[in-house]
C-alpha positions as CSV (number, residue, x, y, z in Angstrom):
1,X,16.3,40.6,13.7
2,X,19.9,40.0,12.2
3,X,20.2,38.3,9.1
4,X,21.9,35.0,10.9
5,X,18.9,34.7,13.3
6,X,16.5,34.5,9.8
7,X,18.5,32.2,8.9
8,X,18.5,29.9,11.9
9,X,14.8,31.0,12.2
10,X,14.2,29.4,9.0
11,X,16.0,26.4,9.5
12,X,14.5,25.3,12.2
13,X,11.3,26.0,10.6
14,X,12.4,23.2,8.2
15,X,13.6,20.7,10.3
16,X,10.4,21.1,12.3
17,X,8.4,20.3,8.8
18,X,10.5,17.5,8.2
19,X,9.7,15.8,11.2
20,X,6.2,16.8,11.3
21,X,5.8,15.4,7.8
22,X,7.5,12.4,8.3
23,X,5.7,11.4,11.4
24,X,2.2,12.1,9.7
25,X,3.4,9.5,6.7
26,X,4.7,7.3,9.3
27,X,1.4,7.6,11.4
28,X,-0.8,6.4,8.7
29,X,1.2,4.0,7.6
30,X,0.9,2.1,10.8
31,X,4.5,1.2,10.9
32,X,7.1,3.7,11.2
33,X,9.8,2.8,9.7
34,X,8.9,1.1,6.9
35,X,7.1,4.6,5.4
36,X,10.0,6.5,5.8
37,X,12.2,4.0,4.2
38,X,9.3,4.2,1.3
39,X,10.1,7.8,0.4
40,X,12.4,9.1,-1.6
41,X,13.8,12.9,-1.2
42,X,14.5,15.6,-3.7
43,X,16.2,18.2,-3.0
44,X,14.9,21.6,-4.0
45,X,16.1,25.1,-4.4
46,X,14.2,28.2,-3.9
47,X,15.0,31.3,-5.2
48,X,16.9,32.9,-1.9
49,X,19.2,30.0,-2.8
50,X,17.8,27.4,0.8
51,X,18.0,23.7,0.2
52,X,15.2,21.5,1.4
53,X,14.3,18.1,0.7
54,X,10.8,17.1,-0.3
55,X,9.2,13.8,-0.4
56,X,8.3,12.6,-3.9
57,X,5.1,11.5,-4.9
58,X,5.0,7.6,-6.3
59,X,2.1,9.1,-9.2
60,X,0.8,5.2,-9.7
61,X,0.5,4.8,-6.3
62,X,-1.7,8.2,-6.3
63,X,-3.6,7.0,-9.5
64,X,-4.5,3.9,-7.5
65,X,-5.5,5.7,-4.6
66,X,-7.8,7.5,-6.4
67,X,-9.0,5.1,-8.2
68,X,-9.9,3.0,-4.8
69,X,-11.9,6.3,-3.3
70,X,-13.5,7.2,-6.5
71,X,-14.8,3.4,-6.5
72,X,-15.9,4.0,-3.1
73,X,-18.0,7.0,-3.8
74,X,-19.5,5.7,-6.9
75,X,-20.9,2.7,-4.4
76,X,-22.1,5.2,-1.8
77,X,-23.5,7.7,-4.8
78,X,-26.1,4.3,-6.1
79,X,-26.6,3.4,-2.3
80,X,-27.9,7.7,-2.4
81,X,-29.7,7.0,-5.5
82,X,-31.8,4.3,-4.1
83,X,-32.3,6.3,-0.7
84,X,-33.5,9.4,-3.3
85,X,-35.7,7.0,-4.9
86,X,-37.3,5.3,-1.5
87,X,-37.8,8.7,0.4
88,X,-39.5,10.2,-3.1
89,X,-43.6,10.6,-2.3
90,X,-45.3,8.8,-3.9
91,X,-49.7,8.0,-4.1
92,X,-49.3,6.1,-0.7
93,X,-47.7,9.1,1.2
94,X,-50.8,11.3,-0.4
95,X,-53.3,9.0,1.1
96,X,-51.6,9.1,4.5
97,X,-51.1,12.7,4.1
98,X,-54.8,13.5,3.1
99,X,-56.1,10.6,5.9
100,X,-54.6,10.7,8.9
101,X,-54.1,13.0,11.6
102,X,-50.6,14.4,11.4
103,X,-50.4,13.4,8.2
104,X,-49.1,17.2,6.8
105,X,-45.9,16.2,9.5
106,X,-45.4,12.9,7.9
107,X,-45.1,14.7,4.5
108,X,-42.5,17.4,5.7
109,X,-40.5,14.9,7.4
110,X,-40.7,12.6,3.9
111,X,-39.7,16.1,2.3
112,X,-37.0,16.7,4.6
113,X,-35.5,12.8,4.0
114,X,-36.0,13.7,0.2
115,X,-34.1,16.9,0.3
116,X,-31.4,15.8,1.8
117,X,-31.0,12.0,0.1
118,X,-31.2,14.5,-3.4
119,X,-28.4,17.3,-1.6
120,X,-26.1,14.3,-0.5
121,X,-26.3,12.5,-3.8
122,X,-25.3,15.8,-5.8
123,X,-22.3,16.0,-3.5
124,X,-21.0,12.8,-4.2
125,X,-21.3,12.9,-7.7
126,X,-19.6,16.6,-7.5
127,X,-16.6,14.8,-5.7
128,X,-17.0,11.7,-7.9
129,X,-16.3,14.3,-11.2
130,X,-13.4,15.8,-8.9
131,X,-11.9,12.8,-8.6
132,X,-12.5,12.0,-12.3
133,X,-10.6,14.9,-13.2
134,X,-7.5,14.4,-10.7
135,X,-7.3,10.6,-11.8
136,X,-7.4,12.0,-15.3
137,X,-4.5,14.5,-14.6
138,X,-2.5,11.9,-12.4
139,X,-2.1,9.5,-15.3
140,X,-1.4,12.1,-17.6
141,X,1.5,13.7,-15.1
142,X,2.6,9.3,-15.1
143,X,2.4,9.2,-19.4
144,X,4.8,12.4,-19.3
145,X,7.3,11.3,-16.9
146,X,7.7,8.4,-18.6
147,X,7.9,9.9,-21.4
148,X,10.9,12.4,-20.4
149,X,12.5,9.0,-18.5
């Protein structure tokens, strides 16, 4: 291909982008016009020298975002604790295990529950310390922008 039909290859690649991005924000924002009155766009440079214009990223906003899902997940991570806790077996299971017929299928199913209250649980709290971290760095990006405002 010529050089003009990279160019026009890679413009339209951008414009493409653009709208693609924009409709997503729009989308789940609910209304469309107010989210793309919302944004604000920077224009960039790469190093071939091609203009583009990025959304910018409102960093409270973020913070606050995060802040709300990490909320969320700390409720869902002590609604896992309890389900780790209730599915544990305990002397009652033994006696139902050792007593009644089927009783060795009641304890692997109890297992099972267990397991997987204990693998969900560990999830959570790995995405609650992700979170963590990204808040952390979020306000920390905020303290320094302010700072070079």
């Amino acid at each position: 291909m010529r050089k003009s039909q990279h160019h026009l290859v890679i413009l339209c690649t951008l414009l493409v982008n653009a709208f693609a991005s924009a409709s997503v924000l729009a989308d789940q924002a609910g209304d469309p016009g107010a989210s793309l009155e919302q944004l604000v766009w920077v224009e960039t440079v790469d190093r071939n020298g091609f203009l583009a214009q990025v959304p910018t990223v409102d960093s409270q906003l973020l913070a606050e975002r995060i802040e709300l899902l990490r909320g969320e997940l700390v409720q869902h991570q002590q609604q896992l604790s309890r389900a780790v806790e209730e599915t544990r077996l305990d002397a009652g299971d033994a006696v139902i295990t050792a007593i009644m017929p089927g009783g060795l299928l009641y304890a692997g199913y109890k297992k099972r529950e267990h397991t997987l209250a204990k693998n969900n649980l560990a999830s959570v709290t790995e995405d609650i310390d992700a979170l963590t971290l990204d808040l952390a760095a979020s306000r920390s990006l905020a303290s320094t922008v302010a700072r070079l405002d």
